[in-house]
Tab-separated table of C-alpha atoms in Angstrom:
chain	number	residue	atom	x	y	z
A	17	SER	CA	22.530	11.175	-19.476
A	18	ALA	CA	24.084	8.660	-21.876
A	19	VAL	CA	22.316	5.450	-22.824
A	20	ILE	CA	24.531	2.486	-22.005
A	21	SER	CA	24.038	-1.094	-23.088
A	22	GLN	CA	25.902	-4.243	-22.068
A	23	LYS	CA	26.171	-7.653	-23.658
A	24	PRO	CA	25.505	-10.288	-22.565
A	25	SER	CA	23.002	-9.482	-19.854
A	26	ARG	CA	23.762	-12.771	-18.138
A	27	ASP	CA	25.759	-15.912	-18.736
A	28	ILE	CA	26.596	-19.201	-17.072
A	29	CYS	CA	30.167	-20.347	-17.758
A	30	GLN	CA	32.360	-23.234	-16.861
A	31	ARG	CA	35.437	-22.739	-14.764
A	32	GLY	CA	38.643	-22.265	-16.738
A	33	THR	CA	36.918	-20.515	-19.627
A	34	SER	CA	36.812	-16.802	-20.480
A	35	LEU	CA	33.965	-14.368	-21.120
A	36	THR	CA	34.107	-11.017	-22.861
A	37	ILE	CA	31.586	-8.375	-21.813
A	38	GLN	CA	30.771	-5.512	-24.148
A	39	CYS	CA	29.752	-2.006	-23.157
A	40	GLN	CA	28.314	0.390	-25.760
A	41	VAL	CA	27.445	4.074	-25.170
A	42	ASP	CA	25.267	6.197	-27.420
A	43	SER	CA	27.604	9.208	-27.224
A	44	GLN	CA	31.332	9.770	-27.083
A	45	VAL	CA	32.762	9.679	-23.562
A	46	THR	CA	36.295	10.074	-22.295
A	47	MET	CA	36.161	8.032	-19.132
A	48	MET	CA	34.686	4.516	-18.879
A	49	PHE	CA	34.862	2.368	-15.822
A	50	TRP	CA	34.395	-1.316	-15.022
A	51	TYR	CA	33.018	-2.423	-11.631
A	52	ARG	CA	32.257	-5.719	-9.955
A	53	GLN	CA	29.380	-6.185	-7.542
A	54	GLN	CA	29.434	-9.486	-5.728
A	55	PRO	CA	26.210	-10.829	-4.217
A	56	GLY	CA	24.985	-8.606	-1.395
A	57	GLN	CA	28.004	-6.341	-1.698
A	58	SER	CA	28.699	-2.828	-2.932
A	59	LEU	CA	30.528	-1.863	-6.065
A	60	THR	CA	34.279	-2.395	-6.413
A	61	LEU	CA	36.163	-0.565	-9.144
A	62	ILE	CA	38.164	-2.968	-11.342
A	63	ALA	CA	39.726	-0.503	-13.754
A	64	THR	CA	39.405	2.772	-15.600
A	65	ALA	CA	39.462	2.537	-19.392
A	66	ASN	CA	40.494	5.568	-21.405
A	67	GLN	CA	40.612	5.586	-25.187
A	68	GLY	CA	44.093	5.444	-26.597
A	69	SER	CA	45.859	4.362	-23.418
A	70	GLU	CA	46.283	1.315	-21.227
A	71	ALA	CA	43.603	0.683	-18.672
A	72	THR	CA	44.417	1.629	-15.095
A	73	TYR	CA	43.742	-1.227	-12.684
A	74	GLU	CA	42.848	-1.029	-9.012
A	75	SER	CA	44.733	-2.903	-6.358
A	76	GLY	CA	43.798	-6.560	-6.447
A	77	PHE	CA	42.934	-6.621	-10.141
A	78	VAL	CA	45.473	-7.465	-12.887
A	79	ILE	CA	45.481	-7.195	-16.639
A	80	ASP	CA	46.078	-10.922	-17.213
A	81	LYS	CA	42.878	-11.772	-15.380
A	82	PHE	CA	40.744	-8.798	-16.551
A	83	PRO	CA	42.053	-7.551	-19.916
A	84	ILE	CA	40.240	-4.453	-21.154
A	85	SER	CA	39.954	-2.915	-24.584
A	86	ARG	CA	38.878	0.635	-25.420
A	87	PRO	CA	39.088	0.958	-29.177
A	88	ASN	CA	37.008	4.169	-29.492
A	89	LEU	CA	35.043	6.702	-27.464
A	90	THR	CA	31.790	4.724	-27.420
A	91	PHE	CA	32.849	1.130	-26.761
A	92	SER	CA	34.805	-0.996	-24.308
A	93	THR	CA	35.179	-4.658	-23.467
A	94	LEU	CA	36.128	-6.446	-20.245
A	95	THR	CA	37.293	-10.051	-20.407
A	96	VAL	CA	37.117	-12.282	-17.340
A	97	SER	CA	39.815	-14.898	-17.942
A	98	ASN	CA	40.313	-18.382	-16.612
A	99	MET	CA	37.173	-18.096	-14.579
A	100	SER	CA	36.575	-19.671	-11.181
A	101	PRO	CA	33.368	-19.729	-9.094
A	102	GLU	CA	34.763	-16.754	-7.123
A	103	ASP	CA	34.330	-14.682	-10.266
A	104	SER	CA	30.535	-15.097	-10.093
A	105	SER	CA	29.344	-11.548	-9.832
A	106	ILE	CA	27.595	-8.692	-11.588
A	107	TYR	CA	29.922	-6.719	-13.842
A	108	LEU	CA	28.967	-3.143	-14.575
A	109	CYS	CA	30.364	-0.539	-16.871
A	110	SER	CA	29.867	3.128	-16.275
A	111	VAL	CA	30.676	6.410	-17.947
A	112	GLU	CA	31.440	9.764	-16.513
A	113	GLY	CA	29.018	12.639	-16.992
A	114	GLY	CA	30.149	15.931	-18.475
A	115	GLY	CA	32.657	17.586	-16.171
A	116	THR	CA	30.967	16.973	-12.822
A	117	TYR	CA	32.327	13.485	-12.079
A	118	GLU	CA	28.979	11.758	-11.765
A	119	GLN	CA	28.831	8.311	-13.303
A	120	TYR	CA	26.041	6.543	-15.122
A	121	PHE	CA	25.815	2.797	-15.144
A	122	GLY	CA	24.958	0.200	-17.737
A	123	PRO	CA	22.421	-2.515	-16.880
A	124	GLY	CA	25.116	-4.975	-15.829
A	125	THR	CA	26.145	-8.505	-16.775
A	126	ARG	CA	25.275	-11.246	-14.319
A	127	LEU	CA	27.986	-13.922	-14.509
A	128	THR	CA	27.705	-17.343	-12.861
A	129	VAL	CA	30.731	-19.652	-12.985
A	130	THR	CA	30.080	-23.324	-12.311
B	29	GLN	CA	38.999	2.382	8.301
B	30	LYS	CA	36.775	2.050	5.239
B	31	GLU	CA	36.880	4.960	2.806
B	32	VAL	CA	33.107	5.343	2.731
B	33	GLU	CA	30.937	4.017	5.568
B	34	GLN	CA	27.201	3.550	5.697
B	35	ASN	CA	24.855	1.808	8.093
B	36	SER	CA	23.840	-1.299	6.176
B	37	GLY	CA	20.360	-1.281	7.745
B	38	PRO	CA	17.813	-2.438	7.070
B	39	LEU	CA	16.091	0.872	7.714
B	40	SER	CA	12.342	0.604	7.896
B	41	VAL	CA	10.021	3.635	7.844
B	42	PRO	CA	6.272	3.942	7.440
B	43	GLU	CA	4.839	5.407	4.277
B	44	GLY	CA	4.753	9.205	4.439
B	45	ALA	CA	7.600	9.472	6.945
B	46	ILE	CA	11.050	10.971	6.427
B	47	ALA	CA	13.825	8.474	5.755
B	48	SER	CA	17.292	9.601	6.833
B	49	LEU	CA	20.354	7.932	5.308
B	50	ASN	CA	23.832	8.666	6.556
B	51	CYS	CA	27.344	8.341	5.198
B	52	THR	CA	30.840	9.234	6.472
B	53	TYR	CA	34.051	9.333	4.479
B	54	SER	CA	37.715	9.205	5.418
B	55	ASP	CA	39.434	11.323	2.753
B	56	ARG	CA	39.255	14.924	3.935
B	57	GLY	CA	40.254	16.079	0.453
B	58	SER	CA	37.134	14.609	-1.183
B	59	GLN	CA	35.129	17.218	-3.056
B	60	SER	CA	32.247	15.416	-4.795
B	61	PHE	CA	29.550	13.279	-3.227
B	62	PHE	CA	26.811	11.231	-4.769
B	63	TRP	CA	23.751	9.243	-3.808
B	64	TYR	CA	22.649	6.308	-5.946
B	65	ARG	CA	19.532	4.188	-5.637
B	66	GLN	CA	19.693	0.525	-6.543
B	67	TYR	CA	16.630	-1.647	-6.861
B	68	SER	CA	17.112	-5.360	-6.454
B	69	GLY	CA	18.494	-6.888	-9.649
B	70	LYS	CA	19.067	-3.479	-11.261
B	71	SER	CA	22.062	-1.231	-11.688
B	72	PRO	CA	22.668	1.901	-9.614
B	73	GLU	CA	20.749	5.025	-10.613
B	74	LEU	CA	22.076	8.500	-9.746
B	75	ILE	CA	19.699	10.431	-7.473
B	76	MET	CA	21.681	13.440	-6.403
B	77	PHE	CA	25.166	14.897	-6.185
B	78	ILE	CA	26.458	17.634	-3.912
B	79	TYR	CA	29.688	19.534	-3.820
B	80	SER	CA	29.202	22.377	-1.349
B	81	ASN	CA	28.527	22.403	2.361
B	82	GLY	CA	24.847	22.707	3.236
B	83	ASP	CA	21.658	21.351	1.766
B	84	LYS	CA	20.644	20.633	-1.784
B	85	GLU	CA	17.023	19.839	-2.522
B	86	ASP	CA	15.502	18.041	-5.480
B	87	GLY	CA	11.837	17.179	-5.135
B	88	ARG	CA	11.383	14.840	-2.171
B	89	PHE	CA	15.132	14.349	-1.831
B	90	THR	CA	17.543	16.528	0.163
B	91	ALA	CA	21.261	15.909	0.268
B	92	GLN	CA	23.215	17.430	3.169
B	93	LEU	CA	26.995	17.854	3.275
B	94	ASN	CA	29.243	18.760	6.163
B	95	LYS	CA	32.876	18.641	5.069
B	96	ALA	CA	34.226	19.540	8.525
B	97	SER	CA	32.566	16.446	9.950
B	98	GLN	CA	33.164	14.411	6.759
B	99	TYR	CA	29.493	13.558	6.696
B	100	VAL	CA	26.904	13.433	3.970
B	101	SER	CA	23.285	12.453	4.292
B	102	LEU	CA	20.167	11.925	2.189
B	103	LEU	CA	16.685	12.736	3.421
B	104	ILE	CA	13.654	11.343	1.640
B	105	ARG	CA	10.449	13.163	2.513
B	106	ASP	CA	7.005	11.638	2.174
B	107	SER	CA	8.542	8.179	1.713
B	108	GLN	CA	6.719	5.865	-0.678
B	109	PRO	CA	6.845	2.083	-0.997
B	110	SER	CA	8.524	2.648	-4.405
B	111	ASP	CA	11.455	4.216	-2.501
B	112	SER	CA	12.267	0.795	-1.063
B	113	ALA	CA	15.748	0.059	-2.407
B	114	THR	CA	19.410	0.056	-1.420
B	115	TYR	CA	20.938	3.536	-1.297
B	116	LEU	CA	24.633	3.856	-2.104
B	117	CYS	CA	26.777	6.756	-1.004
B	118	ALA	CA	29.720	7.471	-3.317
B	119	VAL	CA	32.667	9.792	-2.963
B	120	ILE	CA	35.179	10.920	-5.532
B	121	HIS	CA	38.570	9.723	-4.332
B	122	ASN	CA	42.035	10.427	-5.753
B	123	ASN	CA	42.364	10.730	-9.536
B	124	ASN	CA	38.618	10.863	-10.056
B	125	ASP	CA	38.068	7.334	-8.760
B	126	MET	CA	34.614	6.868	-7.256
B	127	ARG	CA	34.407	4.897	-4.005
B	128	PHE	CA	31.161	3.407	-2.823
B	129	GLY	CA	29.803	2.644	0.600
B	130	ALA	CA	28.285	-0.715	1.322
B	131	GLY	CA	24.760	0.723	0.930
B	132	THR	CA	21.756	1.100	3.231
B	133	ARG	CA	18.703	-1.024	2.521
B	134	LEU	CA	15.553	1.023	2.975
B	135	THR	CA	12.086	-0.483	3.323
B	136	VAL	CA	9.016	1.772	3.241
B	137	LYS	CA	6.013	0.033	4.696
B	138	PRO	CA	2.493	0.896	3.438
């Protein structure tokens, strides 16, 4: 499986500011995904990021709040904009395995908004 | 109705016993099913995937799928304290989107 890294691993931010989370993969992948996992909860898909096209957002998530970039097949960023304490969560990127739909996850970014 | 449902637990079993984790899903057209293990403070780790009805075994883990009943399960034989974690059931939904259950917290007691 691919080796996935995320930066930063954690951050504490003030409300009203923005944070950009980076996801780097050691091999080229077509599909990358961004998830949110709130404390004690399961994973919720934010958006799917494909290289060369606009990200596809799930219901309840909008581009103005969570802009995503996918400049190449090994890298993506998720920005959490105008943060509020409700955005405190773990943000995870994942990539799809080769042709069998399984996903592999990065280590996550733990965000706390004060 | 939630798309993927799991008993949140906690499920507690003694060391050496069989742990049985269950999951139901609502989309009858789903074709791909996954079990992830998540240790506290860590990201989910893929344990198994299954596509066909029946059983699939990998070491101490067996995944079972019954599409007619829209039911998938994970059996862990000879449970070890290191198996203590939250187990997430995931199902491929429309357009390749993966939907996760809420997870079952398993504790294996020495």
